[in-house]
Coordinates of C-alpha atoms in Angstrom, one line a residue:
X1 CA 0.0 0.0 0.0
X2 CA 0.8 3.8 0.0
X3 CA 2.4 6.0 3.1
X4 CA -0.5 7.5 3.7
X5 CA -2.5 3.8 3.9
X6 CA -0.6 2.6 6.4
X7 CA -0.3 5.5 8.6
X8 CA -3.8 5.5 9.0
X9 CA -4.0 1.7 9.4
X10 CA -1.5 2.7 12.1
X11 CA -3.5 5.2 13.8
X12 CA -7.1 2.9 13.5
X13 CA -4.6 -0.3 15.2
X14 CA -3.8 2.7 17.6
X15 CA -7.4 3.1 18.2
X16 CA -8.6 -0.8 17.9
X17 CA -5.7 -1.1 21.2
X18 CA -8.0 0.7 23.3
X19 CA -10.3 -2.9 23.4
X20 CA -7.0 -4.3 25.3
X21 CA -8.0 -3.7 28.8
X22 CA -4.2 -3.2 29.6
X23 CA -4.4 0.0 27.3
X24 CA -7.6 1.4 28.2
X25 CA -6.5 1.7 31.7
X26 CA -2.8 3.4 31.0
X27 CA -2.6 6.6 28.9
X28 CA 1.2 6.6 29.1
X29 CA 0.7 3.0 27.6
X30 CA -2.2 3.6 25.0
X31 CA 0.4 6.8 23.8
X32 CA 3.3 4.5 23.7
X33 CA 1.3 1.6 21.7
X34 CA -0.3 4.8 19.7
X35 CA 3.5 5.8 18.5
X36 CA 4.0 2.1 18.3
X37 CA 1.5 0.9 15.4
X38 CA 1.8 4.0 13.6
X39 CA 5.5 3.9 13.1
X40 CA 5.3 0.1 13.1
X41 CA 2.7 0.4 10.2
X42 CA 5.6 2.4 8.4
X43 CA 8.7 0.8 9.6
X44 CA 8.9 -2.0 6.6
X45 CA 9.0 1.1 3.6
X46 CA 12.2 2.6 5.7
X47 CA 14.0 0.2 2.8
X48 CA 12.9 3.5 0.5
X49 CA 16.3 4.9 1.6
X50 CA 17.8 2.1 -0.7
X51 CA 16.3 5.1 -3.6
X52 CA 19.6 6.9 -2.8
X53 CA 21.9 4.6 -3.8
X54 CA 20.3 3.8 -7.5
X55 CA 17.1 1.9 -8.9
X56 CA 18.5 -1.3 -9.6
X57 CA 19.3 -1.8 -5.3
X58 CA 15.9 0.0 -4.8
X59 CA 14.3 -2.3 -7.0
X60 CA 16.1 -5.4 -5.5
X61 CA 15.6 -4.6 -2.0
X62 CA 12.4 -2.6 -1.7
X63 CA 9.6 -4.9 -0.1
X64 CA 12.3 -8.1 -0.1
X65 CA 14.6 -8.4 2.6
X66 CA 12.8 -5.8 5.1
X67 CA 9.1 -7.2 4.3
X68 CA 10.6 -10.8 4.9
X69 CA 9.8 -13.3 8.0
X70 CA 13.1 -12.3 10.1
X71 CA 12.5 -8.5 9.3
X72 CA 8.8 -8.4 10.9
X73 CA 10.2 -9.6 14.6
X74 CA 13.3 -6.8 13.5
X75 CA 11.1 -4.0 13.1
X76 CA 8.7 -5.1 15.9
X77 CA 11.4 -5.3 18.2
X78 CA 13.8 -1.9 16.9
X79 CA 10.6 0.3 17.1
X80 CA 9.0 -0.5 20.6
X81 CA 12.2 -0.7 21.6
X82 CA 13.3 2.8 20.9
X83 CA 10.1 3.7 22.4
X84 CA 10.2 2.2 25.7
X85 CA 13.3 3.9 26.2
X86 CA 11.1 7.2 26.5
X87 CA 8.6 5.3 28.8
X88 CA 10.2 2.3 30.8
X89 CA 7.2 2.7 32.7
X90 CA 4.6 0.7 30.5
X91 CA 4.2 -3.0 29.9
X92 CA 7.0 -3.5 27.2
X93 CA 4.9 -7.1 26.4
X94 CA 2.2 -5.2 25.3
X95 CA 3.7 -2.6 23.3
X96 CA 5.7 -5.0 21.6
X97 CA 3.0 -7.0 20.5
X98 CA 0.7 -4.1 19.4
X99 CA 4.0 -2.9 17.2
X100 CA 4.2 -6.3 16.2
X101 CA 0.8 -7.1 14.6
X102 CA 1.4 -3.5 13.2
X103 CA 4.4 -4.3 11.3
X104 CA 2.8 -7.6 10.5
X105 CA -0.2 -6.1 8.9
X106 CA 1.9 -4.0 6.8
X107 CA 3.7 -6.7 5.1
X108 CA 0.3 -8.2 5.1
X109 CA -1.7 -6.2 3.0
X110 CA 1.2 -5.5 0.6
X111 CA 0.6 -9.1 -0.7
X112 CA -2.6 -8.2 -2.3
X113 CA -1.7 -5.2 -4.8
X114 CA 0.5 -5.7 -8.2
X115 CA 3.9 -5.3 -7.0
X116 CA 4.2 -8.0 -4.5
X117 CA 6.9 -8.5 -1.4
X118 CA 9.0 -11.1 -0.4
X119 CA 7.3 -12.0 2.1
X120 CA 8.3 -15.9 2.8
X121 CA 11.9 -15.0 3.0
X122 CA 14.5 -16.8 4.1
X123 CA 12.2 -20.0 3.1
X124 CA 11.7 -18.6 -0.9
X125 CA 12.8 -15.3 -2.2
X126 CA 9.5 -15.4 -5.1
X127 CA 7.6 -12.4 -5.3
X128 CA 4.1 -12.7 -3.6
X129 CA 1.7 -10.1 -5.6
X130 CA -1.9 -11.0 -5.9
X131 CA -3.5 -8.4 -7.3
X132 CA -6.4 -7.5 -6.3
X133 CA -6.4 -4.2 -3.9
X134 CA -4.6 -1.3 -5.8
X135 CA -1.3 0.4 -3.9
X136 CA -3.7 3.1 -3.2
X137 CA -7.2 1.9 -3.0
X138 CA -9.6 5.0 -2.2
X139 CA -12.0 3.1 0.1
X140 CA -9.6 1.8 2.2
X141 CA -8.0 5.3 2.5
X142 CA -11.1 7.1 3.1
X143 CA -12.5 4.1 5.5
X144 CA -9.7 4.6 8.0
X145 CA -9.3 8.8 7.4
X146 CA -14.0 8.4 8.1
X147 CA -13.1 6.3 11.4
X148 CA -10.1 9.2 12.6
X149 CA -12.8 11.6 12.3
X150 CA -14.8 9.6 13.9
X151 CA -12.9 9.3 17.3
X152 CA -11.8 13.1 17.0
X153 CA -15.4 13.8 17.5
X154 CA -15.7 11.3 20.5
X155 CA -16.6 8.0 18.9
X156 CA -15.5 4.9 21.0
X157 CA -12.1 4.2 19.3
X158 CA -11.9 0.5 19.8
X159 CA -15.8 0.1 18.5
X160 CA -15.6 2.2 15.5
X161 CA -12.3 0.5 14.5
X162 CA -13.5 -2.7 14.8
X163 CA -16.8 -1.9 12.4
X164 CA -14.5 -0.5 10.4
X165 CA -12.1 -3.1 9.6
X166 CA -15.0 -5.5 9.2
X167 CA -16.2 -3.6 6.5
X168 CA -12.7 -3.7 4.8
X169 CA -12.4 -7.7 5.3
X170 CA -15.3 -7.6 3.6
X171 CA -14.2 -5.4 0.4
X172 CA -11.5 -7.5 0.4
X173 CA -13.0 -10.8 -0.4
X174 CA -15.3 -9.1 -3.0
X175 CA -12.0 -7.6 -4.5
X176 CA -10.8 -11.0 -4.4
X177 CA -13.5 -12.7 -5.8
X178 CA -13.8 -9.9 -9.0
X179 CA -10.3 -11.0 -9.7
X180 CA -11.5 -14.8 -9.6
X181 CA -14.0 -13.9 -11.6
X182 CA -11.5 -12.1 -14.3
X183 CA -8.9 -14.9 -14.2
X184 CA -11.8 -17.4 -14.6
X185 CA -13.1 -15.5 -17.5
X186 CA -9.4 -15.0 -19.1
X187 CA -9.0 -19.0 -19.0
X188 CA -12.4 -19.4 -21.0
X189 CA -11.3 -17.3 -23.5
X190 CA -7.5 -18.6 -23.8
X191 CA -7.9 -22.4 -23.2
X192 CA -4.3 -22.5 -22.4
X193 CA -3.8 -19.8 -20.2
X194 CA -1.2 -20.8 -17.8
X195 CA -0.4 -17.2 -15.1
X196 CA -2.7 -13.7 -15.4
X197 CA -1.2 -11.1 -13.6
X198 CA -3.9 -8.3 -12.8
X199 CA -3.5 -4.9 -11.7
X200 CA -6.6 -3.0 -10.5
X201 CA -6.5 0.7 -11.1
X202 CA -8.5 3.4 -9.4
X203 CA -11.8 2.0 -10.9
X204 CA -13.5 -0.7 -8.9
X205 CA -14.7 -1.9 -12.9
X206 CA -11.4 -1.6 -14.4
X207 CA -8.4 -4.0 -14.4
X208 CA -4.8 -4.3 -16.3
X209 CA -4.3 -7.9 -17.2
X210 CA -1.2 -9.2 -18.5
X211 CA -2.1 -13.3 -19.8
X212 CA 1.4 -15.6 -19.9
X213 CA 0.0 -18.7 -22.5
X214 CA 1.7 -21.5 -23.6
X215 CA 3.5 -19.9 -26.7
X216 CA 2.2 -15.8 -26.4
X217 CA 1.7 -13.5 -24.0
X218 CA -1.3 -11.2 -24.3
X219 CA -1.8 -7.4 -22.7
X220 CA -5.2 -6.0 -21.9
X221 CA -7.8 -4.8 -20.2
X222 CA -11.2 -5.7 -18.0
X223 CA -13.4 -3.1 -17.8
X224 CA -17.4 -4.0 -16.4
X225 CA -16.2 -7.9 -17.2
X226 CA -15.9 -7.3 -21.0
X227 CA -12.0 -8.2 -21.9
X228 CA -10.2 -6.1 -24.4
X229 CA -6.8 -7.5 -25.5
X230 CA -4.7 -4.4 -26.9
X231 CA -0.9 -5.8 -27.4
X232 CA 0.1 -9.4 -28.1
X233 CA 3.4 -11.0 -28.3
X234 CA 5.3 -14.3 -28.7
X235 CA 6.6 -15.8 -25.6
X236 CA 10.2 -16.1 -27.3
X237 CA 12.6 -17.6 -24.6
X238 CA 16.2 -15.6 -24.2
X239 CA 18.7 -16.9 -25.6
X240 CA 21.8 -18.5 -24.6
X241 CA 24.5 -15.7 -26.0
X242 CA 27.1 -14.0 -25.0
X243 CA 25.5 -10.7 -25.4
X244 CA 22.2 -12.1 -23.1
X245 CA 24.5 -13.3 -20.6
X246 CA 26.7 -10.2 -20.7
X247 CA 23.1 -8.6 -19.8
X248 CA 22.1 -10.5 -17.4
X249 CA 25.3 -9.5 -15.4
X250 CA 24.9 -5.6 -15.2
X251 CA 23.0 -4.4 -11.9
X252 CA 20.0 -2.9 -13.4
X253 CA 19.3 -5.9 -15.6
X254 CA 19.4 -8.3 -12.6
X255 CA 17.3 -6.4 -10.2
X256 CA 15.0 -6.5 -13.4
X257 CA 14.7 -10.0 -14.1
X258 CA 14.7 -10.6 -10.4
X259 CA 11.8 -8.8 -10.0
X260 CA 9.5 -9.3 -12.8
X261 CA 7.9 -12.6 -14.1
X262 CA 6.0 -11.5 -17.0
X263 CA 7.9 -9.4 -19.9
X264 CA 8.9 -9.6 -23.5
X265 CA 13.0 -8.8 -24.4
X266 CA 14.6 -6.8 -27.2
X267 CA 18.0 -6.4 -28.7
X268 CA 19.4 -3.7 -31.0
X269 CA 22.9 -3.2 -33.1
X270 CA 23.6 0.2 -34.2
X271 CA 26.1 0.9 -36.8
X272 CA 29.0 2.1 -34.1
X273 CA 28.7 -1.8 -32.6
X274 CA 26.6 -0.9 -29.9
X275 CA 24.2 -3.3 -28.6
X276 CA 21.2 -2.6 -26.9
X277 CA 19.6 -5.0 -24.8
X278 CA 15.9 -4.2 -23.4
X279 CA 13.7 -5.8 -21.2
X280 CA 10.2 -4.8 -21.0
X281 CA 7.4 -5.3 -17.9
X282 CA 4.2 -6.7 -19.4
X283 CA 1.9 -5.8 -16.5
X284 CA 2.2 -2.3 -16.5
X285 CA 0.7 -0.9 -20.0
X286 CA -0.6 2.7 -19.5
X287 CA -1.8 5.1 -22.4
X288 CA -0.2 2.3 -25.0
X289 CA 3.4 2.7 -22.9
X290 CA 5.2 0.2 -21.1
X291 CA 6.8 2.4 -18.4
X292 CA 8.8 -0.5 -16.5
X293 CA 12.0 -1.0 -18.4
X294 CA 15.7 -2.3 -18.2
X295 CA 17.7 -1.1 -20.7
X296 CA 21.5 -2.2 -20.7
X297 CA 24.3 -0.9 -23.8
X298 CA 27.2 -3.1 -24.5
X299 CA 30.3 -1.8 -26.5
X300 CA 31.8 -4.5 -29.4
X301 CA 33.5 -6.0 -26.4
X302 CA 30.2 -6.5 -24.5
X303 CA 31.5 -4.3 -21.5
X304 CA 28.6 -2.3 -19.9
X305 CA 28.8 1.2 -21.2
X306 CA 25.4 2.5 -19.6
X307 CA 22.3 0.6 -18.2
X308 CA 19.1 1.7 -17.0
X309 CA 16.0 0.1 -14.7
X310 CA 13.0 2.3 -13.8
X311 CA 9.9 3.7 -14.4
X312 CA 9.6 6.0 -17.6
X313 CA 7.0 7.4 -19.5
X314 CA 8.9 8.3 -22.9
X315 CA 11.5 7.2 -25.0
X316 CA 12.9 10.9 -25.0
X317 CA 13.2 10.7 -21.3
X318 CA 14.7 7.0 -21.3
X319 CA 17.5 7.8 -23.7
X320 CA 18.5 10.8 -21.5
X321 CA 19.0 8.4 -18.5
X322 CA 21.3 6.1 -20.6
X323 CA 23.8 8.4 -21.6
X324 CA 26.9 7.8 -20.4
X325 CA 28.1 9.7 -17.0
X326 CA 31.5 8.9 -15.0
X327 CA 29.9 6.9 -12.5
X328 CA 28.7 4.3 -14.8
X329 CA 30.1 1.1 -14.7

């Protein structure tokens, strides 16, 4: 989900605490376990600082590693930590554990939009992304932002939080079963369908699909259950070349390849012996572009002379990011 999403899921678990009996009787606690979900409903996106560096380790790392098994006890235990340094006073069992399912639902819901996490890591590093809530779904937002108003005008916290939520379980499994619906449709109509990758957009009747079959992939959409296929391509395996696997070396490339199961490949010779190699994301089509790319240019040597991983919206822009600078490798 979005920072804003999951500070306000932080605040509402803030306000659900307040059914703990243990809370409701301690203000120093019920602020401490306050600090502790909304930071704790953060804490797994502090990877965002990985942005600094480059894509292609923000790309590798963001929702992996700090979304993983290990990482939830990590954060749990780092953030009501810090805090009960400021108030060694309170029950640190029950901060911890309100921090805990805070963190937890964090790495929780991010399972459900397009872009996935690691989530079963150490056991399997494969991406988890079901697609079927979008990164920022307005109901949800609006749901938890209704229920802070709510309390500020005197509601019973742990009352309103807890209709609240219900009602959100409940959109959930009708999201869900929408995308069932889709992928159930998508298999009628493409016998041998074998993965659809959805991503829902801001419209409750309006889906991206991206359909993996047996010898094509096909790029579309779902809008009020009618399925409009817009790009289609061969599913054309890489090769086994010195150019592909001088590609699949470079940083951006990896982090690419590493992070996206559904995408088509290009490669380009130019008349100065430059090769281009380009790796395109199937799942994310918007206005007839695909803005998730890897691009990687070998000299006649196949030494990395620029490479690029991101999100673009026009060729213009993407060739700017590839030209060559000092610090490329």
């Amino acid at each position: 989900m979005d920072t804003g999403t999951h500070i306000v899921m932080g605040v509402a678990l803030g306000g659900l605490a307040t059914l703990d009996p243990t809370v409701q009787s301690n203000p120093a606690l019920f602020h401490a376990v306050l600090v502790g979900t909304v930071v704790g409903s953060h804490a797994p996106d502090f990877d965002t600082i990985f942005k600094l560096k480059n894509n292609a380790t923000y790309i590798r790392q963001h929702r992996g590693a700090s979304h993983s098994l290990p990482a939830i006890l990590m954060w749990s235990l780092l953030v009501s930590g810090a805090i009960y340094l400021f108030v060694p006073e309170v029950s640190y069992l029950t901060l911890w554990l309100w921090t805990l399912l805070a963190v937890s639902i964090h790495v929780f819901v991010d399972l459900f939009n397009a872009y996935g996490t690691q989530a079963f890591r150490p056991f399997t590093k494969k991406w988890i992304a079901k697609g079927f809530i979008n990164t920022f779904d307005p109901y949800i937002f609006f749901l938890n932002v209704a229920g802070i108003i709510a309390w500020a005008l005197g509601a019973n916290p742990g009352y309103t939080w807890l209709i609240i939520y219900t009602v959100i379980v409940l959109y959930y499994i009708k999201r869900y079963m929408d995308k069932r619906e889709i992928v159930q449709k998508i298999k009628e109509y493409f016998p041998d369908t074998e993965v659809v990758a959805t991503s829902p957009t801001l419209k409750q009747n309006y889906w991206r699909v991206a359909v993996t079959t047996s010898d094509r992939y096909y790029v579309g959409s779902v809008e009020n259950r009618h399925i409009e296929i817009v790009d289609e391509f061969y599913r054309v395996p890489l090769p086994d070349t010195d150019v592909i696997k001088a590609a699949k070396n470079d940083k951006n490339i990896s982090s690419f390849l590493n992070f996206s199961p559904v995408y088509r490949w290009e490669i380009n010779t130019d008349e100065d012996d430059v090769t281009e190699v380009r790796f395109i994301d199937l799942r994310y089509r918007s206005k007839g572009y695909y803005p998730f790319v890897a691009v990687v240019k070998l000299d006649k040597n196949l030494e990395v002379i620029t490479s690029y991983t991101g999100w673009i919206f026009s060729e213009q822009k993407l060739q700017n990011k590839l030209v060559p600078s000092d610090s490329t490798p």
